Amino acid sequence: MATYFISDLHLHPQREAITAAFFAFTERLAAGDQLFILGDFFDAWLGDDDDHPLAVQVQAHLKALVDRQVTTALQVGNRDFLLGARFAAATGVELLPDVLCRTIEGHAVLLLHGDSLCTADTAYMAFRQQVRSPAWQQQVLSLPLPQRRQMAAELRAKSQSLNAMKADDIMDVTAEEVDRIMLQHQVKRLIHGHTHRPQVHQWQLEGETVERLVLGDWDTHLWYILAQNGAFALVQEPLPSASSLPTASF
Ligand code: LP5
Ligand code: MN
């Protein structure tokens, strides 16, 4: 049995190759395996009532995956934080809390999307607090879908222009926050995505060697962490060539 971790696929109607690569990727998962999706699975999720063909097709695929006994669980990211109960019911995917400690291959592992670790990015932290509040979400979800789509496009544009002005290290995790949360949860291993800076970091924390595995975003390559036989490995693979993939069209 194997456990796979992925994040930051940023599924989008104009990124058909990524959706197709995800569908192909799931073929390697067998009954009894586990899949953890650690946020930003969708490039933008406007609400579970979205009936866009991409949303419909991906949910059907997840349901088929769960139906063949692949335990699938998801943490939301800063792009798909509106994923909710209706999505979970339609797919059978378990929606996980933002911070989760799970025992995998006999090791306690802390799982996060990763955005909450970027505490130096105070503008983003304030934004996050706002969009994660139930009151804001309830208000936004009551708006018609075209209006939400427009809002999401404006937020993306604003985020892009602000990010271009932010120092590089501000958009990475804050080392002190990583140490703090690992000590709080008494774990030696942390897995997250969000920063698009795939790497395995090891350092000493209170006399112990600890490890932070950072997933990469799916673009020219796909990234995953495979936990099997007691070991964790960060893996990069080229995106399968279009000709070898089943078509996904939206
Ligand atoms: O996303 P990414 O990686 O480019 O940047 C993130 C942070 N930005 C965000 C914002 C999202 O990109 C917005 C898109 C959300 C789509 C789905 C929303 C669906 C619901 C909405 C409508 C129904 O998360 C960015 C971080 C970066 O990661 C690295 O960590 O720096 O943070 C920001 O850009 C936040 C800004 O610094 C501050 C926010 C300003 C908001 C201004 C509001 C303008 C009003 C627009 C009209 C609605
Ligand atoms: Mn993210």
Tab-separated table of C-alpha atoms and ligand atoms in Angstrom:
chain	number	residue	atom	x	y	z
A	1	MET	CA	0.000	0.000	0.000
A	2	ALA	CA	1.204	3.480	-0.829
A	3	THR	CA	0.347	7.039	0.137
A	4	TYR	CA	0.660	9.839	-2.396
A	5	PHE	CA	0.673	13.567	-1.708
A	6	ILE	CA	0.063	16.180	-4.395
A	7	SER	CA	-0.754	19.895	-4.431
A	8	ASP	CA	-0.948	22.939	-6.647
A	9	LEU	CA	-2.276	21.298	-9.802
A	10	HIS	CA	-4.188	24.518	-10.474
A	11	LEU	CA	-6.744	22.727	-12.632
A	12	HIS	CA	-8.204	25.233	-15.057
A	13	PRO	CA	-10.290	24.974	-18.251
A	14	GLN	CA	-7.315	26.269	-20.245
A	15	ARG	CA	-4.882	23.772	-18.739
A	16	GLU	CA	-6.381	20.609	-20.238
A	17	ALA	CA	-3.005	18.852	-20.226
A	18	ILE	CA	-2.830	19.144	-16.427
A	19	THR	CA	-6.300	17.667	-15.965
A	20	ALA	CA	-5.405	14.862	-18.349
A	21	ALA	CA	-2.125	14.305	-16.472
A	22	PHE	CA	-4.015	14.094	-13.179
A	23	PHE	CA	-6.454	11.566	-14.615
A	24	ALA	CA	-3.513	9.504	-15.913
A	25	PHE	CA	-1.688	9.857	-12.580
A	26	THR	CA	-4.615	8.352	-10.670
A	27	GLU	CA	-4.337	5.186	-12.755
A	28	ARG	CA	-1.276	4.217	-10.692
A	29	LEU	CA	-3.344	4.280	-7.495
A	30	ALA	CA	-4.729	0.931	-6.427
A	31	ALA	CA	-7.402	-0.126	-3.917
A	32	GLY	CA	-6.071	0.530	-0.403
A	33	ASP	CA	-3.754	3.339	-1.486
A	34	GLN	CA	-4.283	6.837	-0.132
A	35	LEU	CA	-4.180	10.152	-1.955
A	36	PHE	CA	-3.769	13.451	-0.116
A	37	ILE	CA	-4.414	16.603	-2.146
A	38	LEU	CA	-2.872	19.508	-0.237
A	39	GLY	CA	-4.625	22.497	-1.738
A	40	ASP	CA	-4.811	24.568	-4.903
A	41	PHE	CA	-6.113	21.497	-6.697
A	42	PHE	CA	-8.273	23.939	-8.638
A	43	ASP	CA	-6.877	27.220	-9.923
A	44	ALA	CA	-10.029	28.904	-8.672
A	45	TRP	CA	-13.085	27.347	-7.034
A	46	LEU	CA	-16.117	29.582	-7.063
A	47	GLY	CA	-18.390	27.405	-4.967
A	48	ASP	CA	-19.749	23.862	-5.015
A	49	ASP	CA	-22.712	25.023	-7.116
A	50	ASP	CA	-20.386	25.722	-10.073
A	51	ASP	CA	-21.506	23.477	-12.931
A	52	HIS	CA	-18.646	24.292	-15.268
A	53	PRO	CA	-17.692	21.180	-17.315
A	54	LEU	CA	-14.259	21.093	-15.640
A	55	ALA	CA	-15.819	21.019	-12.163
A	56	VAL	CA	-18.295	18.332	-13.221
A	57	GLN	CA	-15.719	16.127	-14.952
A	58	VAL	CA	-13.150	16.323	-12.153
A	59	GLN	CA	-15.745	15.519	-9.501
A	60	ALA	CA	-16.908	12.490	-11.491
A	61	HIS	CA	-13.304	11.334	-11.775
A	62	LEU	CA	-12.708	11.715	-8.028
A	63	LYS	CA	-15.882	9.761	-7.289
A	64	ALA	CA	-14.715	6.924	-9.532
A	65	LEU	CA	-11.351	6.956	-7.750
A	66	VAL	CA	-12.995	6.762	-4.319
A	67	ASP	CA	-15.379	4.057	-5.609
A	68	ARG	CA	-12.399	1.878	-6.416
A	69	GLN	CA	-11.255	2.107	-2.796
A	70	VAL	CA	-8.580	4.763	-3.118
A	71	THR	CA	-8.972	6.834	0.053
A	72	THR	CA	-8.842	10.428	-1.114
A	73	ALA	CA	-8.589	13.435	1.164
A	74	LEU	CA	-8.195	17.124	0.442
A	75	GLN	CA	-7.062	20.267	2.217
A	76	VAL	CA	-8.128	23.523	0.641
A	77	GLY	CA	-5.613	26.087	-0.591
A	78	ASN	CA	-5.749	29.826	-1.178
A	79	ARG	CA	-7.374	29.252	-4.586
A	80	ASP	CA	-9.965	26.634	-3.689
A	81	PHE	CA	-10.906	27.504	-0.109
A	82	LEU	CA	-14.583	27.525	-1.145
A	83	LEU	CA	-14.590	23.748	-1.627
A	84	GLY	CA	-17.228	22.481	0.761
A	85	ALA	CA	-19.648	19.828	1.918
A	86	ARG	CA	-21.465	19.453	-1.402
A	87	PHE	CA	-18.192	18.723	-3.203
A	88	ALA	CA	-17.282	16.205	-0.485
A	89	ALA	CA	-20.656	14.469	-0.745
A	90	ALA	CA	-20.539	14.363	-4.558
A	91	THR	CA	-17.067	12.822	-4.658
A	92	GLY	CA	-16.575	10.882	-1.433
A	93	VAL	CA	-13.405	12.907	-0.865
A	94	GLU	CA	-12.711	13.646	2.803
A	95	LEU	CA	-12.319	17.375	3.456
A	96	LEU	CA	-9.486	17.805	5.933
A	97	PRO	CA	-8.868	20.609	8.420
A	98	ASP	CA	-6.263	23.234	7.475
A	99	VAL	CA	-3.696	21.757	9.854
A	100	LEU	CA	-3.632	18.003	10.182
A	101	CYS	CA	-1.357	15.556	11.914
A	102	ARG	CA	-1.646	12.015	10.505
A	103	THR	CA	0.355	8.876	11.051
A	104	ILE	CA	1.671	7.707	7.695
A	105	GLU	CA	3.956	4.693	7.358
A	106	GLY	CA	4.310	4.734	11.148
A	107	HIS	CA	5.508	8.363	11.240
A	108	ALA	CA	3.602	11.399	12.476
A	109	VAL	CA	3.372	13.869	9.611
A	110	LEU	CA	1.999	17.395	9.676
A	111	LEU	CA	0.050	18.357	6.555
A	112	LEU	CA	-0.696	21.923	5.459
A	113	HIS	CA	-1.325	23.768	2.218
A	114	GLY	CA	1.531	26.082	3.195
A	115	ASP	CA	0.069	29.562	2.827
A	116	SER	CA	-0.418	29.894	6.597
A	117	LEU	CA	3.367	29.508	7.026
A	118	CYS	CA	4.070	32.691	5.047
A	119	THR	CA	3.630	34.961	8.046
A	120	ALA	CA	6.000	37.670	6.753
A	121	ASP	CA	3.475	38.336	3.982
A	122	THR	CA	1.295	40.454	6.232
A	123	ALA	CA	-0.913	41.710	3.370
A	124	TYR	CA	-1.726	38.129	2.436
A	125	MET	CA	-2.300	37.140	6.075
A	126	ALA	CA	-4.922	39.892	6.411
A	127	PHE	CA	-6.506	38.853	3.110
A	128	ARG	CA	-6.551	35.211	4.227
A	129	GLN	CA	-8.273	36.050	7.465
A	130	GLN	CA	-10.968	37.897	5.571
A	131	VAL	CA	-11.698	35.281	2.906
A	132	ARG	CA	-11.629	32.436	5.401
A	133	SER	CA	-14.261	34.015	7.635
A	134	PRO	CA	-17.622	32.214	7.445
A	135	ALA	CA	-19.461	35.547	7.176
A	136	TRP	CA	-17.464	36.635	4.088
A	137	GLN	CA	-17.842	33.212	2.495
A	138	GLN	CA	-21.581	33.102	3.085
A	139	GLN	CA	-21.974	36.516	1.506
A	140	VAL	CA	-19.837	35.647	-1.514
A	141	LEU	CA	-21.561	32.309	-2.071
A	142	SER	CA	-24.924	34.046	-2.224
A	143	LEU	CA	-23.783	36.049	-5.277
A	144	PRO	CA	-24.597	34.806	-8.788
A	145	LEU	CA	-21.809	32.716	-10.358
A	146	PRO	CA	-20.932	35.233	-13.109
A	147	GLN	CA	-20.358	37.864	-10.436
A	148	ARG	CA	-18.167	35.476	-8.445
A	149	ARG	CA	-16.217	34.688	-11.608
A	150	GLN	CA	-15.642	38.391	-12.161
A	151	MET	CA	-14.544	38.874	-8.548
A	152	ALA	CA	-12.122	35.968	-8.768
A	153	ALA	CA	-10.590	37.447	-11.951
A	154	GLU	CA	-10.156	40.808	-10.204
A	155	LEU	CA	-8.581	39.188	-7.165
A	156	ARG	CA	-6.187	37.222	-9.370
A	157	ALA	CA	-5.152	40.375	-11.233
A	158	LYS	CA	-4.649	42.253	-7.975
A	159	SER	CA	-2.697	39.375	-6.456
A	160	GLN	CA	-0.462	39.107	-9.531
A	161	SER	CA	0.387	42.791	-9.586
A	162	LEU	CA	1.092	42.851	-5.841
A	163	ASN	CA	3.181	39.665	-5.988
A	164	ALA	CA	5.389	41.209	-8.657
A	165	MET	CA	6.373	43.858	-6.117
A	166	LYS	CA	6.885	41.524	-3.149
A	167	ALA	CA	10.382	40.453	-2.152
A	168	ASP	CA	11.103	36.828	-2.981
A	169	ASP	CA	11.649	35.715	0.604
A	170	ILE	CA	8.364	37.246	1.768
A	171	MET	CA	6.548	34.754	-0.435
A	172	ASP	CA	8.393	31.799	1.084
A	173	VAL	CA	7.583	30.232	4.431
A	174	THR	CA	8.837	31.907	7.606
A	175	ALA	CA	11.409	29.610	9.247
A	176	GLU	CA	10.310	30.542	12.779
A	177	GLU	CA	6.695	29.693	11.981
A	178	VAL	CA	7.736	26.299	10.575
A	179	ASP	CA	9.679	25.524	13.778
A	180	ARG	CA	6.835	26.760	15.942
A	181	ILE	CA	4.146	24.628	14.334
A	182	MET	CA	6.338	21.510	14.220
A	183	LEU	CA	7.129	21.868	17.930
A	184	GLN	CA	3.483	22.548	18.721
A	185	HIS	CA	2.440	19.306	17.024
A	186	GLN	CA	5.546	17.395	18.124
A	187	VAL	CA	6.346	16.176	14.587
A	188	LYS	CA	9.614	15.622	12.811
A	189	ARG	CA	8.112	15.761	9.344
A	190	LEU	CA	6.049	18.431	7.581
A	191	ILE	CA	4.602	18.239	4.073
A	192	HIS	CA	3.174	21.248	2.264
A	193	GLY	CA	2.825	22.967	-1.091
A	194	HIS	CA	1.833	26.541	-2.049
A	195	THR	CA	5.279	28.121	-2.510
A	196	HIS	CA	6.035	26.215	-5.734
A	197	ARG	CA	9.566	25.666	-4.385
A	198	PRO	CA	9.820	21.863	-4.375
A	199	GLN	CA	12.576	20.625	-2.128
A	200	VAL	CA	13.381	18.442	0.863
A	201	HIS	CA	14.770	20.535	3.724
A	202	GLN	CA	16.450	18.954	6.736
A	203	TRP	CA	17.674	20.784	9.818
A	204	GLN	CA	18.147	20.415	13.552
A	205	LEU	CA	15.295	21.387	15.833
A	206	GLU	CA	15.759	20.996	19.568
A	207	GLY	CA	18.352	18.284	19.062
A	208	GLU	CA	16.376	16.275	16.491
A	209	THR	CA	16.759	16.084	12.735
A	210	VAL	CA	13.504	17.282	11.217
A	211	GLU	CA	12.328	17.377	7.623
A	212	ARG	CA	10.121	19.645	5.503
A	213	LEU	CA	9.037	18.236	2.160
A	214	VAL	CA	7.729	20.873	-0.234
A	215	LEU	CA	5.616	19.804	-3.188
A	216	GLY	CA	5.939	21.510	-6.569
A	217	ASP	CA	3.170	22.855	-8.765
A	218	TRP	CA	2.108	20.922	-11.838
A	219	ASP	CA	3.103	22.715	-14.999
A	220	THR	CA	5.819	21.326	-17.227
A	221	HIS	CA	6.249	18.526	-14.658
A	222	LEU	CA	4.128	16.755	-12.141
A	223	TRP	CA	5.289	16.467	-8.541
A	224	TYR	CA	4.282	14.100	-5.802
A	225	ILE	CA	5.509	12.647	-2.550
A	226	LEU	CA	5.353	8.896	-2.261
A	227	ALA	CA	5.310	7.328	1.191
A	228	GLN	CA	5.935	3.605	1.017
A	229	ASN	CA	7.833	0.984	3.013
A	230	GLY	CA	8.543	3.524	5.753
A	231	ALA	CA	10.226	6.070	3.451
A	232	PHE	CA	9.111	9.394	1.988
A	233	ALA	CA	10.346	10.534	-1.431
A	234	LEU	CA	9.722	13.704	-3.401
A	235	VAL	CA	9.311	12.762	-7.058
A	236	GLN	CA	9.276	14.858	-10.226
A	237	GLU	CA	8.089	13.464	-13.558
A	238	PRO	CA	7.700	15.109	-16.927
A	239	LEU	CA	4.117	15.735	-17.890
A	240	PRO	CA	3.009	12.809	-20.059
A	241	SER	CA	3.033	13.706	-23.750
A	242	ALA	CA	-0.361	14.765	-25.049
A	243	SER	CA	-0.537	11.839	-27.478
A	244	SER	CA	-0.343	9.291	-24.658
A	245	LEU	CA	-3.183	10.818	-22.690
A	246	PRO	CA	-6.911	10.403	-22.833
A	247	THR	CA	-8.460	13.655	-24.030
A	248	ALA	CA	-9.989	16.017	-21.520
A	249	SER	CA	-11.826	18.800	-23.261
A	250	PHE	CA	-13.910	21.585	-21.782
B	1	LP5	O1	-2.445	32.953	-5.708
B	1	LP5	P1	-1.019	33.344	-5.836
B	1	LP5	O2	-0.103	32.175	-5.667
B	1	LP5	O3	-0.747	34.132	-7.052
B	1	LP5	O4	-0.705	34.325	-4.623
B	1	LP5	C1	-0.978	33.927	-3.294
B	1	LP5	C2	-1.650	35.075	-2.584
B	1	LP5	N1	-2.801	35.549	-3.312
B	1	LP5	C3	-4.009	34.994	-3.131
B	1	LP5	C4	-5.141	35.616	-3.898
B	1	LP5	C5	-5.647	34.656	-4.934
B	1	LP5	O5	-4.702	34.514	-5.990
B	1	LP5	C6	-6.961	35.190	-5.465
B	1	LP5	C7	-7.620	34.211	-6.346
B	1	LP5	C8	-8.628	33.428	-5.628
B	1	LP5	C9	-9.467	32.646	-6.616
B	1	LP5	C10	-10.620	31.945	-5.989
B	1	LP5	C11	-11.476	32.839	-5.244
B	1	LP5	C12	-12.883	32.466	-5.327
B	1	LP5	C13	-13.719	33.288	-4.480
B	1	LP5	C14	-13.703	34.722	-4.785
B	1	LP5	C15	-14.899	35.231	-5.459
B	1	LP5	C16	-16.128	34.485	-5.281
B	1	LP5	O6	-4.207	34.045	-2.414
B	1	LP5	C17	-0.687	36.217	-2.421
B	1	LP5	C18	0.559	35.715	-1.726
B	1	LP5	C19	1.175	34.558	-2.529
B	1	LP5	O7	0.208	33.526	-2.647
B	1	LP5	C20	2.413	33.959	-1.890
B	1	LP5	O8	2.109	33.407	-0.634
B	1	LP5	O9	1.492	36.759	-1.615
B	1	LP5	O10	-1.286	37.191	-1.575
B	1	LP5	C21	-1.884	38.279	-2.149
B	1	LP5	O11	-1.732	38.556	-3.307
B	1	LP5	C22	-2.712	39.096	-1.186
B	1	LP5	C23	-2.418	40.564	-1.361
B	1	LP5	O12	-1.126	40.871	-0.970
B	1	LP5	C24	-3.439	41.349	-0.579
B	1	LP5	C25	-4.871	41.156	-1.051
B	1	LP5	C26	-5.401	42.338	-1.751
B	1	LP5	C27	-6.850	42.150	-2.059
B	1	LP5	C28	-7.390	43.339	-2.787
B	1	LP5	C29	-8.845	43.196	-3.042
B	1	LP5	C30	-9.195	43.858	-4.331
B	1	LP5	C31	-10.656	43.780	-4.590
B	1	LP5	C32	-10.974	42.943	-5.787
B	1	LP5	C33	-12.444	42.855	-6.053
B	1	LP5	C34	-13.099	41.672	-5.397
B	2	MN	MN	-1.481	28.235	-2.752
